[in-house]
PDB file of C-alpha atoms and ligand atoms in Angstrom:
ATOM      1  CA  MET H   1     -59.399 110.979  87.550  1.00  0.00           C
ATOM      2  CA  ASN H   2     -59.924 110.791  91.299  1.00  0.00           C
ATOM      3  CA  VAL H   3     -60.607 107.742  93.461  1.00  0.00           C
ATOM      4  CA  VAL H   4     -62.593 108.523  96.592  1.00  0.00           C
ATOM      5  CA  ARG H   5     -64.766 107.099  99.317  1.00  0.00           C
ATOM      6  CA  ALA H   6     -67.949 108.989  98.552  1.00  0.00           C
ATOM      7  CA  ARG H   7     -70.423 109.546 101.386  1.00  0.00           C
ATOM      8  CA  ILE H   8     -74.115 109.145 100.656  1.00  0.00           C
ATOM      9  CA  VAL H   9     -76.092 112.298 101.404  1.00  0.00           C
ATOM     10  CA  SER H  10     -79.483 110.930 100.334  1.00  0.00           C
ATOM     11  CA  ASN H  11     -80.725 107.869  98.490  1.00  0.00           C
ATOM     12  CA  GLU H  12     -84.391 107.690  97.527  1.00  0.00           C
ATOM     13  CA  ARG H  13     -86.612 105.614  95.283  1.00  0.00           C
ATOM     14  CA  LEU H  14     -88.359 107.822  92.708  1.00  0.00           C
ATOM     15  CA  PHE H  15     -90.594 105.177  91.104  1.00  0.00           C
ATOM     16  CA  GLY H  16     -90.436 101.491  90.248  1.00  0.00           C
ATOM     17  CA  ARG H  17     -86.795 100.394  90.171  1.00  0.00           C
ATOM     18  CA  THR H  18     -85.473 103.935  89.682  1.00  0.00           C
ATOM     19  CA  HIS H  19     -83.530 105.650  92.473  1.00  0.00           C
ATOM     20  CA  LEU H  20     -81.670 108.917  92.944  1.00  0.00           C
ATOM     21  CA  VAL H  21     -78.545 109.083  95.099  1.00  0.00           C
ATOM     22  CA  TRP H  22     -76.564 112.183  96.042  1.00  0.00           C
ATOM     23  CA  LEU H  23     -72.917 111.642  96.999  1.00  0.00           C
ATOM     24  CA  HIS H  24     -70.690 114.029  98.906  1.00  0.00           C
ATOM     25  CA  ALA H  25     -67.681 113.829  96.587  1.00  0.00           C
ATOM     26  CA  PRO H  26     -65.975 117.143  95.709  1.00  0.00           C
ATOM     27  CA  PRO H  27     -63.124 115.439  93.750  1.00  0.00           C
ATOM     28  CA  LEU H  28     -65.689 113.655  91.545  1.00  0.00           C
ATOM     29  CA  ALA H  29     -67.566 116.880  90.897  1.00  0.00           C
ATOM     30  CA  LYS H  30     -64.483 118.839  89.915  1.00  0.00           C
ATOM     31  CA  GLY H  31     -64.267 119.216  86.147  1.00  0.00           C
ATOM     32  CA  ALA H  32     -67.172 116.849  85.464  1.00  0.00           C
ATOM     33  CA  SER H  33     -69.530 117.619  82.573  1.00  0.00           C
ATOM     34  CA  PRO H  34     -72.805 116.144  81.257  1.00  0.00           C
ATOM     35  CA  GLY H  35     -72.277 112.863  79.422  1.00  0.00           C
ATOM     36  CA  GLN H  36     -69.286 111.827  81.495  1.00  0.00           C
ATOM     37  CA  PHE H  37     -69.536 108.950  83.916  1.00  0.00           C
ATOM     38  CA  LEU H  38     -67.991 107.574  87.068  1.00  0.00           C
ATOM     39  CA  MET H  39     -67.376 104.025  88.251  1.00  0.00           C
ATOM     40  CA  PHE H  40     -68.608 102.959  91.664  1.00  0.00           C
ATOM     41  CA  ARG H  41     -68.068  99.880  93.760  1.00  0.00           C
ATOM     42  CA  ILE H  42     -69.658  98.746  96.988  1.00  0.00           C
ATOM     43  CA  LEU H  43     -67.161  98.760  99.850  1.00  0.00           C
ATOM     44  CA  ASN H  44     -66.698  95.733 102.093  1.00  0.00           C
ATOM     45  CA  GLY H  45     -66.562  92.340 100.424  1.00  0.00           C
ATOM     46  CA  SER H  46     -65.641  91.154  96.945  1.00  0.00           C
ATOM     47  CA  ASP H  47     -69.093  90.566  95.451  1.00  0.00           C
ATOM     48  CA  PRO H  48     -69.466  92.208  93.028  1.00  0.00           C
ATOM     49  CA  LEU H  49     -65.754  92.515  92.395  1.00  0.00           C
ATOM     50  CA  LEU H  50     -65.831  94.990  89.514  1.00  0.00           C
ATOM     51  CA  GLY H  51     -66.999  98.560  89.451  1.00  0.00           C
ATOM     52  CA  ARG H  52     -70.117  99.745  87.624  1.00  0.00           C
ATOM     53  CA  PRO H  53     -70.377 102.761  85.349  1.00  0.00           C
ATOM     54  CA  MET H  54     -73.004 105.427  85.938  1.00  0.00           C
ATOM     55  CA  SER H  55     -73.707 108.698  84.156  1.00  0.00           C
ATOM     56  CA  TYR H  56     -73.565 111.916  86.074  1.00  0.00           C
ATOM     57  CA  HIS H  57     -77.077 113.249  86.651  1.00  0.00           C
ATOM     58  CA  GLY H  58     -75.983 116.521  88.213  1.00  0.00           C
ATOM     59  CA  VAL H  59     -73.650 118.393  90.511  1.00  0.00           C
ATOM     60  CA  ARG H  60     -74.620 120.834  93.267  1.00  0.00           C
ATOM     61  CA  LYS H  61     -73.075 122.744  96.124  1.00  0.00           C
ATOM     62  CA  GLY H  62     -73.696 120.938  99.406  1.00  0.00           C
ATOM     63  CA  ALA H  63     -73.274 122.143 102.976  1.00  0.00           C
ATOM     64  CA  GLU H  64     -69.825 120.525 103.172  1.00  0.00           C
ATOM     65  CA  GLY H  65     -68.725 120.721  99.535  1.00  0.00           C
ATOM     66  CA  ASP H  66     -69.768 119.620  96.087  1.00  0.00           C
ATOM     67  CA  GLU H  67     -72.177 116.719  95.670  1.00  0.00           C
ATOM     68  CA  VAL H  68     -72.799 114.445  92.715  1.00  0.00           C
ATOM     69  CA  ALA H  69     -76.168 112.960  91.682  1.00  0.00           C
ATOM     70  CA  LEU H  70     -76.635 109.556  90.073  1.00  0.00           C
ATOM     71  CA  LEU H  71     -79.960 108.375  88.694  1.00  0.00           C
ATOM     72  CA  TYR H  72     -79.977 104.597  88.592  1.00  0.00           C
ATOM     73  CA  GLN H  73     -82.163 101.565  88.118  1.00  0.00           C
ATOM     74  CA  VAL H  74     -81.861  98.505  90.302  1.00  0.00           C
ATOM     75  CA  TRP H  75     -80.716  95.763  87.945  1.00  0.00           C
ATOM     76  CA  GLY H  76     -78.209  93.307  89.408  1.00  0.00           C
ATOM     77  CA  ARG H  77     -76.320  92.997  92.638  1.00  0.00           C
ATOM     78  CA  ALA H  78     -74.308  96.235  92.704  1.00  0.00           C
ATOM     79  CA  THR H  79     -77.319  98.498  92.243  1.00  0.00           C
ATOM     80  CA  ALA H  80     -79.440  96.391  94.628  1.00  0.00           C
ATOM     81  CA  LEU H  81     -76.790  96.890  97.313  1.00  0.00           C
ATOM     82  CA  LEU H  82     -76.524 100.592  96.490  1.00  0.00           C
ATOM     83  CA  ALA H  83     -80.285 101.009  96.902  1.00  0.00           C
ATOM     84  CA  LYS H  84     -79.989  99.708 100.460  1.00  0.00           C
ATOM     85  CA  LYS H  85     -77.357 102.269 101.452  1.00  0.00           C
ATOM     86  CA  ALA H  86     -78.385 105.003 103.860  1.00  0.00           C
ATOM     87  CA  PRO H  87     -77.136 108.569 104.385  1.00  0.00           C
ATOM     88  CA  GLY H  88     -73.684 108.418 105.961  1.00  0.00           C
ATOM     89  CA  ASP H  89     -72.718 105.140 104.255  1.00  0.00           C
ATOM     90  CA  GLU H  90     -69.836 105.215 101.771  1.00  0.00           C
ATOM     91  CA  VAL H  91     -69.118 103.752  98.332  1.00  0.00           C
ATOM     92  CA  LEU H  92     -65.868 103.653  96.410  1.00  0.00           C
ATOM     93  CA  ALA H  93     -66.002 105.746  93.250  1.00  0.00           C
ATOM     94  CA  TRP H  94     -63.623 106.988  90.582  1.00  0.00           C
ATOM     95  CA  GLY H  95     -64.129 109.672  87.965  1.00  0.00           C
ATOM     96  CA  PRO H  96     -64.939 111.827  86.128  1.00  0.00           C
ATOM     97  CA  LEU H  97     -64.368 109.495  83.164  1.00  0.00           C
ATOM     98  CA  GLY H  98     -64.822 109.535  79.402  1.00  0.00           C
ATOM     99  CA  ARG H  99     -65.740 112.237  76.937  1.00  0.00           C
ATOM    100  CA  GLY H 100     -69.032 113.967  77.640  1.00  0.00           C
ATOM    101  CA  TYR H 101     -71.276 115.964  75.326  1.00  0.00           C
ATOM    102  CA  ALA H 102     -69.558 118.791  73.449  1.00  0.00           C
ATOM    103  CA  VAL H 103     -71.785 121.836  72.933  1.00  0.00           C
ATOM    104  CA  ALA H 104     -70.501 124.098  70.166  1.00  0.00           C
ATOM    105  CA  PRO H 105     -70.167 127.686  71.418  1.00  0.00           C
ATOM    106  CA  ARG H 106     -72.088 128.979  68.391  1.00  0.00           C
ATOM    107  CA  ALA H 107     -74.973 126.503  68.658  1.00  0.00           C
ATOM    108  CA  ARG H 108     -78.179 128.303  69.655  1.00  0.00           C
ATOM    109  CA  ASN H 109     -80.867 125.636  69.323  1.00  0.00           C
ATOM    110  CA  LEU H 110     -80.175 122.394  71.144  1.00  0.00           C
ATOM    111  CA  LEU H 111     -82.452 119.397  70.675  1.00  0.00           C
ATOM    112  CA  LEU H 112     -82.203 116.792  73.438  1.00  0.00           C
ATOM    113  CA  VAL H 113     -83.671 113.319  72.941  1.00  0.00           C
ATOM    114  CA  ALA H 114     -83.959 110.906  75.869  1.00  0.00           C
ATOM    115  CA  GLY H 115     -85.281 107.370  75.857  1.00  0.00           C
ATOM    116  CA  GLY H 116     -86.165 105.993  79.295  1.00  0.00           C
ATOM    117  CA  MET H 117     -83.187 106.319  81.640  1.00  0.00           C
ATOM    118  CA  GLY H 118     -81.491 108.446  79.012  1.00  0.00           C
ATOM    119  CA  THR H 119     -82.858 111.379  80.976  1.00  0.00           C
ATOM    120  CA  ALA H 120     -80.033 110.842  83.501  1.00  0.00           C
ATOM    121  CA  PRO H 121     -77.301 112.866  81.724  1.00  0.00           C
ATOM    122  CA  LEU H 122     -79.591 115.046  79.608  1.00  0.00           C
ATOM    123  CA  VAL H 123     -81.392 116.789  82.480  1.00  0.00           C
ATOM    124  CA  TRP H 124     -78.033 118.166  83.617  1.00  0.00           C
ATOM    125  CA  LEU H 125     -77.104 119.182  80.053  1.00  0.00           C
ATOM    126  CA  ALA H 126     -80.444 121.014  79.726  1.00  0.00           C
ATOM    127  CA  GLU H 127     -79.857 122.900  82.982  1.00  0.00           C
ATOM    128  CA  GLN H 128     -76.399 124.017  81.878  1.00  0.00           C
ATOM    129  CA  ALA H 129     -77.542 124.978  78.366  1.00  0.00           C
ATOM    130  CA  VAL H 130     -80.469 127.080  79.640  1.00  0.00           C
ATOM    131  CA  ALA H 131     -78.136 128.834  82.105  1.00  0.00           C
ATOM    132  CA  LYS H 132     -75.949 129.778  79.129  1.00  0.00           C
ATOM    133  CA  GLY H 133     -78.914 131.253  77.247  1.00  0.00           C
ATOM    134  CA  LYS H 134     -79.310 128.434  74.696  1.00  0.00           C
ATOM    135  CA  ASN H 135     -82.724 127.416  73.371  1.00  0.00           C
ATOM    136  CA  VAL H 136     -83.468 123.901  74.561  1.00  0.00           C
ATOM    137  CA  SER H 137     -86.120 121.518  73.319  1.00  0.00           C
ATOM    138  CA  PHE H 138     -86.162 118.275  75.290  1.00  0.00           C
ATOM    139  CA  ILE H 139     -87.968 115.215  73.936  1.00  0.00           C
ATOM    140  CA  ILE H 140     -88.396 112.443  76.452  1.00  0.00           C
ATOM    141  CA  GLY H 141     -89.841 109.082  75.507  1.00  0.00           C
ATOM    142  CA  VAL H 142     -90.918 106.648  78.193  1.00  0.00           C
ATOM    143  CA  ARG H 143     -93.362 103.772  78.588  1.00  0.00           C
ATOM    144  CA  THR H 144     -95.710 105.462  81.031  1.00  0.00           C
ATOM    145  CA  ALA H 145     -96.308 108.780  82.810  1.00  0.00           C
ATOM    146  CA  GLU H 146     -94.618 108.036  86.143  1.00  0.00           C
ATOM    147  CA  GLN H 147     -91.277 107.528  84.371  1.00  0.00           C
ATOM    148  CA  THR H 148     -91.112 111.250  83.582  1.00  0.00           C
ATOM    149  CA  ALA H 149     -90.234 112.016  87.242  1.00  0.00           C
ATOM    150  CA  PRO H 150     -86.550 112.828  86.544  1.00  0.00           C
ATOM    151  CA  VAL H 151     -87.458 115.818  84.363  1.00  0.00           C
ATOM    152  CA  ARG H 152     -89.473 117.557  87.098  1.00  0.00           C
ATOM    153  CA  SER H 153     -86.469 119.706  87.941  1.00  0.00           C
ATOM    154  CA  LEU H 154     -86.028 121.032  84.398  1.00  0.00           C
ATOM    155  CA  PRO H 155     -85.871 124.823  84.128  1.00  0.00           C
ATOM    156  CA  PRO H 156     -89.117 126.264  82.685  1.00  0.00           C
ATOM    157  CA  GLN H 157     -87.223 127.859  79.786  1.00  0.00           C
ATOM    158  CA  ALA H 158     -86.654 124.398  78.310  1.00  0.00           C
ATOM    159  CA  GLU H 159     -89.440 123.228  76.026  1.00  0.00           C
ATOM    160  CA  LEU H 160     -90.490 119.754  77.107  1.00  0.00           C
ATOM    161  CA  VAL H 161     -92.091 117.258  74.721  1.00  0.00           C
ATOM    162  CA  ILE H 162     -93.255 114.102  76.467  1.00  0.00           C
ATOM    163  CA  VAL H 163     -94.007 110.938  74.521  1.00  0.00           C
ATOM    164  CA  THR H 164     -95.408 107.870  76.256  1.00  0.00           C
ATOM    165  CA  GLU H 165     -95.858 104.475  74.688  1.00  0.00           C
ATOM    166  CA  ASP H 166     -99.182 103.949  76.476  1.00  0.00           C
ATOM    167  CA  GLY H 167    -100.463 107.498  75.886  1.00  0.00           C
ATOM    168  CA  SER H 168    -100.792 108.184  79.644  1.00  0.00           C
ATOM    169  CA  LEU H 169     -99.048 111.566  79.253  1.00  0.00           C
ATOM    170  CA  GLY H 170     -98.181 113.787  76.301  1.00  0.00           C
ATOM    171  CA  ARG H 171     -98.083 112.300  72.827  1.00  0.00           C
ATOM    172  CA  LYS H 172     -98.610 108.597  72.305  1.00  0.00           C
ATOM    173  CA  GLY H 173     -95.849 106.837  70.415  1.00  0.00           C
ATOM    174  CA  LEU H 174     -92.067 107.015  70.142  1.00  0.00           C
ATOM    175  CA  VAL H 175     -89.544 109.847  70.218  1.00  0.00           C
ATOM    176  CA  THR H 176     -88.796 109.362  66.524  1.00  0.00           C
ATOM    177  CA  GLU H 177     -91.787 111.427  65.355  1.00  0.00           C
ATOM    178  CA  PRO H 178     -91.120 114.641  67.326  1.00  0.00           C
ATOM    179  CA  PHE H 179     -87.418 114.164  66.601  1.00  0.00           C
ATOM    180  CA  ALA H 180     -88.124 114.168  62.863  1.00  0.00           C
ATOM    181  CA  GLU H 181     -90.314 117.278  63.220  1.00  0.00           C
ATOM    182  CA  SER H 182     -87.686 119.249  65.186  1.00  0.00           C
ATOM    183  CA  LEU H 183     -84.494 118.144  63.452  1.00  0.00           C
ATOM    184  CA  SER H 184     -84.350 121.082  61.037  1.00  0.00           C
ATOM    185  CA  TRP H 185     -84.717 123.549  63.958  1.00  0.00           C
ATOM    186  CA  ALA H 186     -81.699 122.183  65.803  1.00  0.00           C
ATOM    187  CA  ASP H 187     -78.087 123.311  65.493  1.00  0.00           C
ATOM    188  CA  GLN H 188     -77.021 120.254  67.481  1.00  0.00           C
ATOM    189  CA  VAL H 189     -78.740 117.129  68.795  1.00  0.00           C
ATOM    190  CA  PHE H 190     -77.801 115.284  71.988  1.00  0.00           C
ATOM    191  CA  ALA H 191     -79.307 111.882  72.664  1.00  0.00           C
ATOM    192  CA  CYS H 192     -79.185 109.171  75.278  1.00  0.00           C
ATOM    193  CA  GLY H 193     -81.200 105.997  75.092  1.00  0.00           C
ATOM    194  CA  PRO H 194     -81.256 102.404  73.877  1.00  0.00           C
ATOM    195  CA  ARG H 195     -79.668 101.284  70.598  1.00  0.00           C
ATOM    196  CA  PRO H 196     -83.002 100.782  68.771  1.00  0.00           C
ATOM    197  CA  MET H 197     -83.772 104.448  69.459  1.00  0.00           C
ATOM    198  CA  TYR H 198     -80.436 105.449  67.898  1.00  0.00           C
ATOM    199  CA  GLU H 199     -81.108 103.222  64.879  1.00  0.00           C
ATOM    200  CA  SER H 200     -84.487 104.908  64.351  1.00  0.00           C
ATOM    201  CA  MET H 201     -82.905 108.338  64.746  1.00  0.00           C
ATOM    202  CA  ALA H 202     -80.230 107.433  62.186  1.00  0.00           C
ATOM    203  CA  GLN H 203     -82.985 106.502  59.706  1.00  0.00           C
ATOM    204  CA  VAL H 204     -84.670 109.853  60.275  1.00  0.00           C
ATOM    205  CA  VAL H 205     -81.369 111.700  59.742  1.00  0.00           C
ATOM    206  CA  ARG H 206     -80.662 109.790  56.517  1.00  0.00           C
ATOM    207  CA  LYS H 207     -84.170 110.315  55.183  1.00  0.00           C
ATOM    208  CA  ALA H 208     -84.018 114.052  55.896  1.00  0.00           C
ATOM    209  CA  ARG H 209     -80.469 114.222  54.434  1.00  0.00           C
ATOM    210  CA  SER H 210     -79.675 116.266  57.507  1.00  0.00           C
ATOM    211  CA  ARG H 211     -76.135 117.373  58.284  1.00  0.00           C
ATOM    212  CA  THR H 212     -76.993 118.384  61.844  1.00  0.00           C
ATOM    213  CA  PRO H 213     -74.496 116.818  64.243  1.00  0.00           C
ATOM    214  CA  VAL H 214     -76.052 114.233  66.535  1.00  0.00           C
ATOM    215  CA  GLN H 215     -74.116 113.137  69.607  1.00  0.00           C
ATOM    216  CA  VAL H 216     -75.154 109.939  71.363  1.00  0.00           C
ATOM    217  CA  LEU H 217     -73.965 108.224  74.528  1.00  0.00           C
ATOM    218  CA  LEU H 218     -73.204 104.522  74.240  1.00  0.00           C
ATOM    219  CA  GLU H 219     -73.671 102.082  77.070  1.00  0.00           C
ATOM    220  CA  THR H 220     -71.610  98.868  77.319  1.00  0.00           C
ATOM    221  CA  ASN H 221     -70.288  96.582  79.974  1.00  0.00           C
ATOM    222  CA  MET H 222     -67.182  98.048  81.554  1.00  0.00           C
ATOM    223  CA  ALA H 223     -64.676  96.476  83.896  1.00  0.00           C
ATOM    224  CA  CYS H 224     -62.064  99.165  84.485  1.00  0.00           C
ATOM    225  CA  GLY H 225     -63.555 102.343  82.990  1.00  0.00           C
ATOM    226  CA  ILE H 226     -60.088 103.749  82.295  1.00  0.00           C
ATOM    227  CA  GLY H 227     -58.907 102.140  79.061  1.00  0.00           C
ATOM    228  CA  LEU H 228     -56.994  99.159  80.464  1.00  0.00           C
ATOM    229  CA  CYS H 229     -59.110  96.037  79.888  1.00  0.00           C
ATOM    230  CA  TYR H 230     -60.604  96.535  76.384  1.00  0.00           C
ATOM    231  CA  GLY H 231     -63.851  95.047  77.689  1.00  0.00           C
ATOM    232  CA  CYS H 232     -65.741  97.984  76.215  1.00  0.00           C
ATOM    233  CA  ALA H 233     -64.281  97.909  72.685  1.00  0.00           C
ATOM    234  CA  ILE H 234     -66.712  98.490  69.797  1.00  0.00           C
ATOM    235  CA  GLU H 235     -66.487  98.686  66.010  1.00  0.00           C
ATOM    236  CA  THR H 236     -67.091 102.112  64.532  1.00  0.00           C
ATOM    237  CA  ARG H 237     -66.727 103.549  61.042  1.00  0.00           C
ATOM    238  CA  ARG H 238     -63.353 104.845  62.240  1.00  0.00           C
ATOM    239  CA  GLY H 239     -62.090 101.530  63.540  1.00  0.00           C
ATOM    240  CA  VAL H 240     -62.180  99.948  66.990  1.00  0.00           C
ATOM    241  CA  LYS H 241     -62.847 102.350  69.851  1.00  0.00           C
ATOM    242  CA  GLN H 242     -63.034 102.038  73.602  1.00  0.00           C
ATOM    243  CA  VAL H 243     -66.346 103.322  74.919  1.00  0.00           C
ATOM    244  CA  CYS H 244     -64.835 104.278  78.272  1.00  0.00           C
ATOM    245  CA  ARG H 245     -61.999 106.353  76.875  1.00  0.00           C
ATOM    246  CA  ASP H 246     -62.937 107.364  73.314  1.00  0.00           C
ATOM    247  CA  GLY H 247     -66.611 107.738  74.346  1.00  0.00           C
ATOM    248  CA  PRO H 248     -69.134 107.298  75.737  1.00  0.00           C
ATOM    249  CA  ARG H 249     -70.066 110.194  73.437  1.00  0.00           C
ATOM    250  CA  PHE H 250     -69.925 109.377  69.730  1.00  0.00           C
ATOM    251  CA  GLU H 251     -71.347 110.911  66.588  1.00  0.00           C
ATOM    252  CA  LEU H 252     -74.463 108.993  65.555  1.00  0.00           C
ATOM    253  CA  ARG H 253     -73.068 108.591  62.016  1.00  0.00           C
ATOM    254  CA  GLU H 254     -69.897 106.973  63.370  1.00  0.00           C
ATOM    255  CA  ILE H 255     -71.896 104.071  64.780  1.00  0.00           C
ATOM    256  CA  PHE H 256     -75.256 103.710  62.992  1.00  0.00           C
TER     257      PHE H 256
HETATM  258 FE1  LIG N   1     -61.752  98.710  80.474  1.00  0.00          FE
HETATM  259 FE2  LIG N   1     -62.955 100.347  78.696  1.00  0.00          FE
HETATM  260  S1  LIG N   1     -63.805  99.425  80.462  1.00  0.00           S
HETATM  261  S2  LIG N   1     -60.981  99.489  78.591  1.00  0.00           S
END
């Protein structure tokens, strides 16, 4: 884990409350993988005092070294302050943290399922998987069409299935239906979204009696992000686990 003052390269609003920030932070990029997260804290002042976790959305080579992307929604003081930061400003950040998605070397067909902001880590996973020659089918479920903006950068080799609750783009409904249709095709499933989405997916898996491994990312409140405070502890079928250190990636069956 590295602790750095990360310089903001760009910080733009994509739609609604959703923003994309790129940070110049080579130590945070080194060794990071999709599904891992970093903690960030606004410099100057003690409000908010604690750091905030955010999933990696991507890593790229910048003019002066590696840069890290974070896709975030403005909810609360830390993200509201972050949204006001301009290129050249700095934030304190530490990472990479946690256990990210684990793609089995032999897996050929990867099914990705994102609910809302769950696109944040999965877009990067899709890019990496396509670059390695895997077959990727990416189901994204959002309320309305404009919320699909984060998947614009997906490589064309990835099959994209868009589901909107209001029917403004793609299929109308929830991700559960295309997930059920594609489950038997997949060697592995990777998901990120709200808990009700995971509960619905678990029902589909049970009904289909599927043995396909399904990895999900869990989101909880975190204070330290490094296994010290136990503020992120959860009950699993294998006992109490810390989301920050044992996760945030868990097997769906371990939790739901
Ligand atoms: Fe402190 Fe996980 S956030 S132990």
